[in-house]
Coordinates of C-alpha atoms in Angstrom, one line a residue:
M813 CA 202.9 284.9 111.6
T814 CA 204.5 282.5 109.2
S815 CA 203.7 279.5 111.3
T816 CA 200.1 280.7 111.6
L817 CA 199.8 280.8 107.8
V818 CA 201.3 277.4 107.5
Q819 CA 198.9 276.0 110.1
E820 CA 196.0 277.6 108.3
A821 CA 197.1 276.2 104.9
S822 CA 197.8 272.7 106.2
P823 CA 194.3 271.4 106.4
P824 CA 193.4 272.3 102.8
A825 CA 196.7 270.7 101.6
A826 CA 196.0 267.5 103.5
A827 CA 192.5 267.4 102.2
G828 CA 193.8 267.8 98.6
A829 CA 196.3 264.9 99.2
G830 CA 193.5 262.8 100.5
R831 CA 191.4 263.6 97.5
G832 CA 194.3 262.6 95.2
R833 CA 194.8 259.3 96.9
R834 CA 191.2 258.2 96.6
P835 CA 191.2 258.1 92.7
R836 CA 194.5 256.2 92.7
R837 CA 193.1 253.6 95.2
R838 CA 190.0 253.3 93.2
G839 CA 192.1 252.8 90.0
R840 CA 194.0 250.0 91.7
I841 CA 190.8 248.3 92.8
V842 CA 189.4 248.5 89.3
A843 CA 192.7 247.1 87.9
L844 CA 192.6 244.2 90.4
L845 CA 189.0 243.5 89.5
F846 CA 190.0 243.2 85.8
V847 CA 193.1 241.1 86.6
F848 CA 191.4 238.8 89.1
P849 CA 189.8 236.5 86.5
A850 CA 193.2 236.1 84.8
L851 CA 194.9 235.5 88.1
L852 CA 192.2 232.9 89.1
L853 CA 192.6 231.1 85.8
L854 CA 196.4 231.2 86.1
G855 CA 196.2 229.8 89.6
A856 CA 193.8 227.0 88.6
L857 CA 195.8 226.0 85.5
V858 CA 199.4 226.7 86.5
V859 CA 200.0 227.3 90.2
Y860 CA 197.8 224.6 91.6
P861 CA 199.0 221.8 89.2
V862 CA 202.6 222.8 90.0
L863 CA 202.1 222.7 93.7
F864 CA 200.0 219.5 93.5
S865 CA 202.7 217.8 91.4
V866 CA 205.4 218.8 93.9
G867 CA 203.4 217.3 96.7
R868 CA 202.4 214.2 94.7
S869 CA 206.1 213.5 93.9
F870 CA 206.6 212.6 97.6
F871 CA 204.0 209.8 97.6
D872 CA 204.0 206.3 96.1
A873 CA 202.2 205.1 93.0
S874 CA 198.9 204.8 94.7
G875 CA 199.2 208.2 96.3
T876 CA 198.4 207.0 99.8
Q877 CA 201.9 206.4 101.3
F878 CA 204.5 209.1 101.9
V879 CA 207.8 207.9 100.5
G880 CA 209.9 211.1 100.8
G881 CA 212.6 211.4 98.2
D882 CA 212.4 207.8 97.0
N883 CA 210.8 208.8 93.7
Y884 CA 213.7 211.2 93.0
T885 CA 216.2 208.5 93.9
E886 CA 214.4 205.9 91.7
M887 CA 214.3 208.5 88.9
F888 CA 218.1 208.5 88.6
R889 CA 218.4 204.7 89.0
D890 CA 216.0 203.9 86.2
P891 CA 217.9 203.3 82.9
A892 CA 214.9 204.6 80.8
T893 CA 214.9 207.8 82.7
L894 CA 218.7 208.2 82.3
K895 CA 218.3 207.7 78.6
A896 CA 215.6 210.3 78.6
V897 CA 217.9 212.8 80.4
R898 CA 220.6 212.0 77.8
N899 CA 218.3 212.5 74.9
T900 CA 217.0 215.7 76.4
A901 CA 220.6 217.0 76.7
I902 CA 221.2 216.1 73.0
W903 CA 218.0 218.1 72.1
V904 CA 219.1 221.1 74.2
V905 CA 222.6 221.2 72.7
V906 CA 221.9 220.4 69.1
A907 CA 218.4 221.7 68.1
P908 CA 218.6 225.3 69.4
A909 CA 222.1 225.8 68.0
L910 CA 221.2 224.4 64.6
L911 CA 218.0 226.5 64.5
T912 CA 219.7 229.7 65.5
G913 CA 222.4 229.2 63.0
L914 CA 220.0 228.3 60.2
G915 CA 217.7 231.2 61.1
L916 CA 220.7 233.6 61.0
I917 CA 222.0 232.4 57.7
L918 CA 218.5 232.5 56.1
A919 CA 217.6 235.9 57.5
V920 CA 220.8 237.4 56.0
L921 CA 220.3 235.7 52.7
V922 CA 216.6 236.5 52.4
E923 CA 217.5 240.2 52.5
K924 CA 219.3 239.7 49.1
V925 CA 216.4 237.8 47.5
R926 CA 214.0 239.6 45.3
W927 CA 210.9 237.7 46.5
A928 CA 211.8 237.9 50.2
T929 CA 208.3 238.0 51.5
A930 CA 207.2 235.0 49.6
F931 CA 210.3 233.1 50.7
K932 CA 209.7 234.0 54.4
L933 CA 206.1 232.9 54.0
L934 CA 207.2 229.6 52.6
L935 CA 209.6 228.9 55.4
F936 CA 207.2 230.1 58.1
M937 CA 204.3 228.0 56.8
P938 CA 205.3 224.8 58.7
M939 CA 204.6 226.7 62.0
A940 CA 200.9 226.6 61.0
V941 CA 201.0 222.8 60.9
S942 CA 200.2 221.1 64.2
F943 CA 202.8 218.9 65.7
L944 CA 200.5 215.9 65.3
A945 CA 200.2 216.5 61.6
A946 CA 203.9 217.2 61.2
G947 CA 204.7 213.9 63.1
I948 CA 202.5 211.9 60.8
I949 CA 204.0 213.6 57.7
F950 CA 207.6 212.7 58.9
R951 CA 206.6 209.3 60.1
L952 CA 205.6 208.6 56.4
A953 CA 208.6 210.4 55.0
Y954 CA 211.0 208.3 57.2
D955 CA 209.3 205.0 56.3
E956 CA 211.9 202.3 55.4
D957 CA 210.0 201.0 52.4
P958 CA 211.2 203.1 49.4
D959 CA 207.7 202.8 47.9
K960 CA 206.3 204.7 50.9
G961 CA 209.1 206.8 52.4
V962 CA 210.2 209.7 50.2
L963 CA 213.6 210.0 51.8
N964 CA 214.5 206.3 51.3
A965 CA 213.1 206.5 47.7
A966 CA 215.6 209.3 47.0
V967 CA 218.5 207.4 48.8
V968 CA 217.7 204.2 46.9
G969 CA 217.5 206.1 43.6
V970 CA 220.9 207.7 44.1
H971 CA 222.5 204.4 45.3
D972 CA 221.2 202.4 42.3
A973 CA 222.3 205.1 39.9
F974 CA 225.9 204.8 41.1
Q975 CA 226.2 201.2 42.4
G976 CA 223.5 199.4 40.4
T977 CA 221.4 196.6 41.7
S978 CA 221.2 192.9 41.4
S979 CA 219.2 191.6 38.4
Y980 CA 217.6 188.5 40.1
P981 CA 217.4 189.0 43.9
T982 CA 214.9 186.1 44.4
A983 CA 216.5 183.6 42.0
R984 CA 217.8 180.2 43.2
A985 CA 219.1 176.9 41.8
R986 CA 217.0 173.8 42.0
D987 CA 218.3 171.3 44.4
G988 CA 220.1 168.3 42.8
Q989 CA 220.3 169.9 39.4
G990 CA 224.0 170.4 39.1
M991 CA 224.6 173.5 41.2
T992 CA 225.4 174.1 44.9
K993 CA 225.1 177.3 46.9
E994 CA 228.2 178.8 48.6
A995 CA 228.3 180.6 51.9
D996 CA 228.3 184.0 50.3
G997 CA 225.2 183.3 48.3
A998 CA 226.9 182.4 45.0
Y999 CA 226.1 179.3 43.0
R1000 CA 228.7 177.0 41.3
T1001 CA 228.6 173.9 39.2
T1002 CA 228.9 170.6 41.2
A1003 CA 230.9 168.9 38.4
D1004 CA 234.0 170.2 36.8
V1005 CA 233.9 171.2 33.1
S1006 CA 236.5 171.7 30.5
P1007 CA 237.0 173.8 27.4
G1008 CA 234.7 172.4 24.6
D1009 CA 231.8 171.7 27.0
T1010 CA 228.4 173.4 27.1
V1011 CA 226.8 174.1 30.4
A1012 CA 223.1 174.7 31.2
L1013 CA 222.5 176.5 34.4
G1014 CA 218.8 176.5 35.4
L1015 CA 217.3 178.9 38.0
V1016 CA 213.9 179.1 39.5
G1017 CA 212.2 181.6 41.8
V1018 CA 212.6 184.5 39.4
L1019 CA 209.7 187.0 39.7
P1020 CA 208.0 187.8 36.4
G1021 CA 208.8 191.5 36.7
D1022 CA 212.5 190.7 37.1
V1023 CA 212.9 189.1 33.7
P1024 CA 214.0 191.8 31.2
G1025 CA 211.6 192.6 28.4
G1026 CA 214.2 191.7 25.8
A1027 CA 214.8 188.2 27.1
E1028 CA 214.8 185.5 24.4
P1029 CA 214.2 181.7 24.5
A1030 CA 217.3 179.8 25.7
Y1031 CA 216.6 176.6 23.6
A1032 CA 218.8 177.5 20.6
A1033 CA 221.7 178.7 22.9
A1034 CA 221.6 175.4 24.8
G1035 CA 222.1 173.4 21.7
R1036 CA 225.1 175.4 20.4
Q1037 CA 228.4 173.5 20.3
A1038 CA 231.5 175.0 21.8
A1039 CA 234.5 175.7 19.6
P1040 CA 237.9 174.3 20.6
G1041 CA 239.4 176.1 23.6
E1042 CA 236.0 177.6 24.3
L1043 CA 233.6 177.0 27.2
N1044 CA 230.1 178.1 26.7
G1045 CA 226.7 177.7 28.2
V1046 CA 223.4 179.2 29.0
V1047 CA 221.7 180.5 32.1
Y1048 CA 217.9 180.0 31.9
L1049 CA 214.7 180.1 33.8
D1050 CA 213.9 176.4 34.5
F1051 CA 210.2 177.0 34.3
T1052 CA 207.8 176.5 31.4
P1053 CA 204.8 178.9 31.4
G1054 CA 201.5 177.0 31.5
G1055 CA 203.1 173.8 32.8
G1056 CA 204.9 170.9 31.2
G1057 CA 208.6 170.7 30.5
E1058 CA 211.3 168.8 32.2
Q1059 CA 213.4 169.9 35.2
G1060 CA 217.1 170.4 34.5
R1061 CA 216.6 170.5 30.8
V1062 CA 216.1 173.6 28.5
D1063 CA 212.7 173.4 26.9
R1064 CA 211.6 175.4 23.9
R1065 CA 209.5 177.9 25.7
E1066 CA 211.9 178.5 28.6
S1067 CA 213.5 182.0 28.7
G1068 CA 217.1 182.9 29.0
L1069 CA 218.2 185.2 31.8
P1070 CA 220.2 188.1 30.3
E1071 CA 222.6 190.4 32.2
M1072 CA 223.7 187.6 34.6
A1073 CA 227.3 187.7 35.7
V1074 CA 229.2 184.4 35.1
E1075 CA 232.7 183.5 36.1
A1076 CA 235.1 180.7 35.2
V1077 CA 237.0 179.5 38.2
R1078 CA 240.2 177.3 38.3
D1079 CA 242.0 176.3 41.5
G1080 CA 239.9 178.8 43.5
K1081 CA 240.8 181.7 41.3
T1082 CA 238.6 183.5 38.8
V1083 CA 240.2 183.3 35.4
G1084 CA 237.4 184.7 33.3
S1085 CA 234.2 186.6 33.6
T1086 CA 231.4 187.6 31.3
T1087 CA 227.7 188.6 31.2
T1088 CA 224.9 186.6 29.6
A1089 CA 223.3 187.7 26.4
S1090 CA 219.6 188.3 25.7
D1091 CA 219.1 184.5 25.3
G1092 CA 221.1 183.7 28.5
S1093 CA 224.1 182.5 26.6
F1094 CA 227.7 183.0 27.6
R1095 CA 231.1 181.9 26.6
F1096 CA 234.7 182.0 27.7
E1097 CA 237.5 182.0 25.1
G1098 CA 241.2 181.3 25.3
L1099 CA 241.0 178.9 28.3
R1100 CA 243.9 176.5 28.8
E1101 CA 243.1 172.8 29.0
G1102 CA 242.1 171.6 32.4
S1103 CA 239.2 171.5 34.8
Y1104 CA 237.0 174.5 35.6
T1105 CA 234.0 175.5 37.7
V1106 CA 231.4 177.8 36.4
K1107 CA 230.2 180.2 39.0
L1108 CA 227.2 182.6 39.3
P1109 CA 228.5 185.3 41.7
A1110 CA 226.5 186.4 44.7
S1111 CA 226.1 189.9 43.2
N1112 CA 223.4 188.4 40.9
F1113 CA 221.2 187.5 43.9
A1114 CA 221.9 190.3 46.3
P1115 CA 218.7 191.7 47.8
P1116 CA 217.9 195.3 46.6
Y1117 CA 219.2 198.2 48.6
D1118 CA 216.4 199.3 50.9
G1119 CA 217.9 202.6 52.0
V1120 CA 218.6 203.9 55.5
S1121 CA 216.8 202.9 58.7
W1122 CA 215.9 206.4 59.7
L1123 CA 213.7 205.3 62.6
G1124 CA 216.1 202.7 63.9
P1125 CA 217.7 202.9 67.3
A1126 CA 220.8 204.7 66.0
L1127 CA 219.1 207.5 64.0
V1128 CA 215.7 208.0 65.5
T1129 CA 216.7 211.0 67.6
P1130 CA 218.5 212.9 64.8
A1131 CA 215.5 212.1 62.5
I1132 CA 213.0 213.6 65.0
I1133 CA 215.3 216.6 65.4
G1134 CA 215.2 217.0 61.6
A1135 CA 211.4 217.2 61.7
Y1136 CA 211.7 219.8 64.5
L1137 CA 214.0 221.9 62.4
W1138 CA 211.5 221.8 59.5
I1139 CA 208.8 223.3 61.8
W1140 CA 210.8 225.9 63.7
T1141 CA 213.4 227.2 61.2
G1142 CA 210.9 229.8 59.9
F1143 CA 210.3 231.1 63.5
A1144 CA 214.0 231.6 64.1
M1145 CA 214.4 233.3 60.7
V1146 CA 211.6 235.7 61.1
L1147 CA 212.7 236.8 64.6
I1148 CA 216.3 237.2 63.6
G1149 CA 215.2 239.0 60.4
A1150 CA 213.3 241.5 62.5
G1151 CA 216.4 242.2 64.5
L1152 CA 218.4 242.4 61.3
S1153 CA 216.1 245.1 60.0
T1154 CA 216.9 247.4 63.0
L1155 CA 220.7 247.3 62.5
P1156 CA 222.3 250.7 61.8
R1157 CA 222.9 250.7 58.1
D1158 CA 225.6 253.4 58.4
A1159 CA 227.9 251.0 60.2
L1160 CA 227.5 248.4 57.5
E1161 CA 228.1 251.0 54.7
A1162 CA 231.1 252.4 56.5
A1163 CA 232.6 248.9 56.7
R1164 CA 232.0 248.4 53.0
M1165 CA 233.6 251.7 52.2
D1166 CA 236.7 250.7 54.3
G1167 CA 237.1 247.7 52.1
A1168 CA 235.5 244.9 54.2
N1169 CA 234.0 242.0 52.2
E1170 CA 230.6 240.5 53.0
W1171 CA 232.0 237.7 55.1
Q1172 CA 234.0 240.1 57.3
I1173 CA 230.9 242.4 57.7
F1174 CA 228.8 239.4 58.7
R1175 CA 231.3 238.0 61.2
K1176 CA 232.5 241.2 62.8
I1177 CA 229.5 243.6 62.5
T1178 CA 226.3 241.8 61.9
V1179 CA 226.7 238.9 64.3
P1180 CA 227.9 241.1 67.3
L1181 CA 225.1 243.6 66.8
L1182 CA 222.6 240.7 66.6
A1183 CA 223.9 239.0 69.7
P1184 CA 221.0 240.1 72.0
V1185 CA 218.4 238.8 69.5
L1186 CA 220.3 235.6 68.9
T1187 CA 220.5 235.0 72.6
V1188 CA 216.7 235.5 73.1
V1189 CA 216.0 233.1 70.1
F1190 CA 218.4 230.5 71.4
V1191 CA 217.1 230.6 75.0
T1192 CA 213.4 230.5 73.8
L1193 CA 214.2 227.4 71.7
V1194 CA 216.0 225.8 74.7
I1195 CA 212.8 226.2 76.7
N1196 CA 210.8 224.8 73.8
V1197 CA 212.9 221.7 73.2
M1198 CA 212.9 220.8 76.9
K1199 CA 209.1 220.3 76.6
V1200 CA 209.0 218.5 73.2
F1201 CA 206.6 215.6 73.3
D1202 CA 204.3 215.3 70.3
L1203 CA 207.0 214.7 67.6
V1204 CA 208.9 212.1 69.7
Y1205 CA 205.7 210.2 70.7
I1206 CA 204.3 210.2 67.1
I1207 CA 207.4 209.7 64.9
A1208 CA 209.3 207.1 67.0
P1209 CA 207.8 203.5 66.4
G1210 CA 207.0 201.4 69.4
P1211 CA 210.1 199.2 69.4
V1212 CA 212.4 202.3 69.5
Q1213 CA 210.2 204.5 71.6
E1214 CA 212.6 204.0 74.6
D1215 CA 215.6 204.9 72.4
A1216 CA 214.0 208.2 71.4
T1217 CA 212.3 209.1 74.7
V1218 CA 212.9 212.5 76.3
L1219 CA 211.8 213.8 79.8
A1220 CA 208.3 214.9 78.6
T1221 CA 207.5 211.5 77.0
Q1222 CA 209.1 209.6 79.8
M1223 CA 206.9 211.5 82.3
W1224 CA 203.8 210.6 80.3
L1225 CA 204.8 207.0 79.9
V1226 CA 205.5 206.5 83.6
S1227 CA 202.3 208.2 84.7
F1228 CA 199.7 207.2 82.1
G1229 CA 201.4 205.1 79.3
G1230 CA 201.4 201.8 81.2
G1231 CA 203.6 202.6 84.2
N1232 CA 200.7 204.0 86.3
D1233 CA 203.2 205.4 88.8
Q1234 CA 202.1 209.1 89.1
G1235 CA 204.5 209.6 92.0
L1236 CA 207.5 208.9 89.8
G1237 CA 205.8 210.8 87.0
S1238 CA 205.3 213.9 89.2
A1239 CA 209.0 213.7 90.2
L1240 CA 209.9 213.8 86.5
G1241 CA 207.6 216.7 86.0
V1242 CA 209.3 218.6 88.9
L1243 CA 212.7 217.8 87.4
L1244 CA 211.6 219.2 84.0
L1245 CA 210.2 222.3 85.7
L1246 CA 213.5 222.9 87.6
L1247 CA 215.4 222.6 84.3
V1248 CA 213.2 225.0 82.5
I1249 CA 213.0 227.7 85.2
P1250 CA 216.6 229.1 84.8
A1251 CA 216.1 229.5 81.0
M1252 CA 212.8 231.3 81.6
V1253 CA 214.3 233.6 84.2
F1254 CA 217.2 234.4 81.9
N1255 CA 214.8 235.2 79.1
V1256 CA 212.6 237.4 81.2
R1257 CA 215.5 239.4 82.5
R1258 CA 216.8 239.9 79.0
F1259 CA 213.4 241.1 77.9
R1260 CA 213.2 243.6 80.8
G1261 CA 216.7 244.8 80.1
S1262 CA 215.9 245.5 76.5
Q1263 CA 212.8 247.4 77.5
R1264 CA 214.8 249.6 79.9

């Protein structure tokens, strides 16, 4: 009887199961219809280009002849590509670590700032600037001319404040007028002089702006007689405004050159030094009898300090990484700050009650609890720096483009920037994809693990 009841009940149960399956199948079909446009777009913009690039990497520059793995072999024989791999490795090691560290420090400090929201907004604001605009900004900031580049203007200002600068960088002596130039750029008198003599040292090539405003005419100083045991003279601008005058002779309207260092030299040794007065006059007292040479040291004519060559071959990659830090520090700070806000406050308060100081709390509690967030931020930045292109291409000047190149820029240069070898460029693209995939897989797994 029981089996009869089961048999009689089975058809309705099967019918109910069938009715339950139909809505689920209909739901899947509707979901696929909604997802299909996105899948189509993903296939057209991602899957097809990847597959095409993999296939294209096995053909020559023209795309007509199959060359197998020759492009991959050539890729690791090309010095420019090896330099791009090295620079990419520097980016991957340095930039994410610095950004994660800066983001962590700023996120912790911002919690103790009264205007935390405004501070976060200020640091996050560079993210709203396009990489093109940021590249142009930093290209100007890194300009070697202190009148254009703000960084070199600051460096030159600090340098000149502590070391000073030469007074007359463009000055020079007239040929055949009693002075000769030495190998280090200094000038000395051709003929020997003795105590009791008066020496007139004329210079030309001084820019009008280099003559101090308090400079006085040198004529009176040139006619002053030296006292016994004294050697005096005048350093003057051997040029008469408006024309006239005589070369090698101090005329009435010719200006003295103040603040010029002067040395008295005997037997190759400096025995006296002084600085010219406002009328260009100088004097040495207490000299022993004998022959001397008057010397104008090279420091008077040294070119002005121009600052640091930020975009030179040695510093161009660190300079571009600095621009990248300016853009992405706010991103790292905000993400780490979000993780910091979820930390259990009771653990922090318990540590404080146990006598731990803020550094111990930061090192032994905050950082370990934030480790998952820090890992996600670090890996995300690793993926990002592997694809960096805009900043490198815009900031690095043409002569040092090869010194700053990374895999993304090298791929573009080989394919479209003059190389016209899209086979080798596709091989570089495949290499870049292979390097990015492990970091992407790691990040996705971490994200799924955190969701579970």
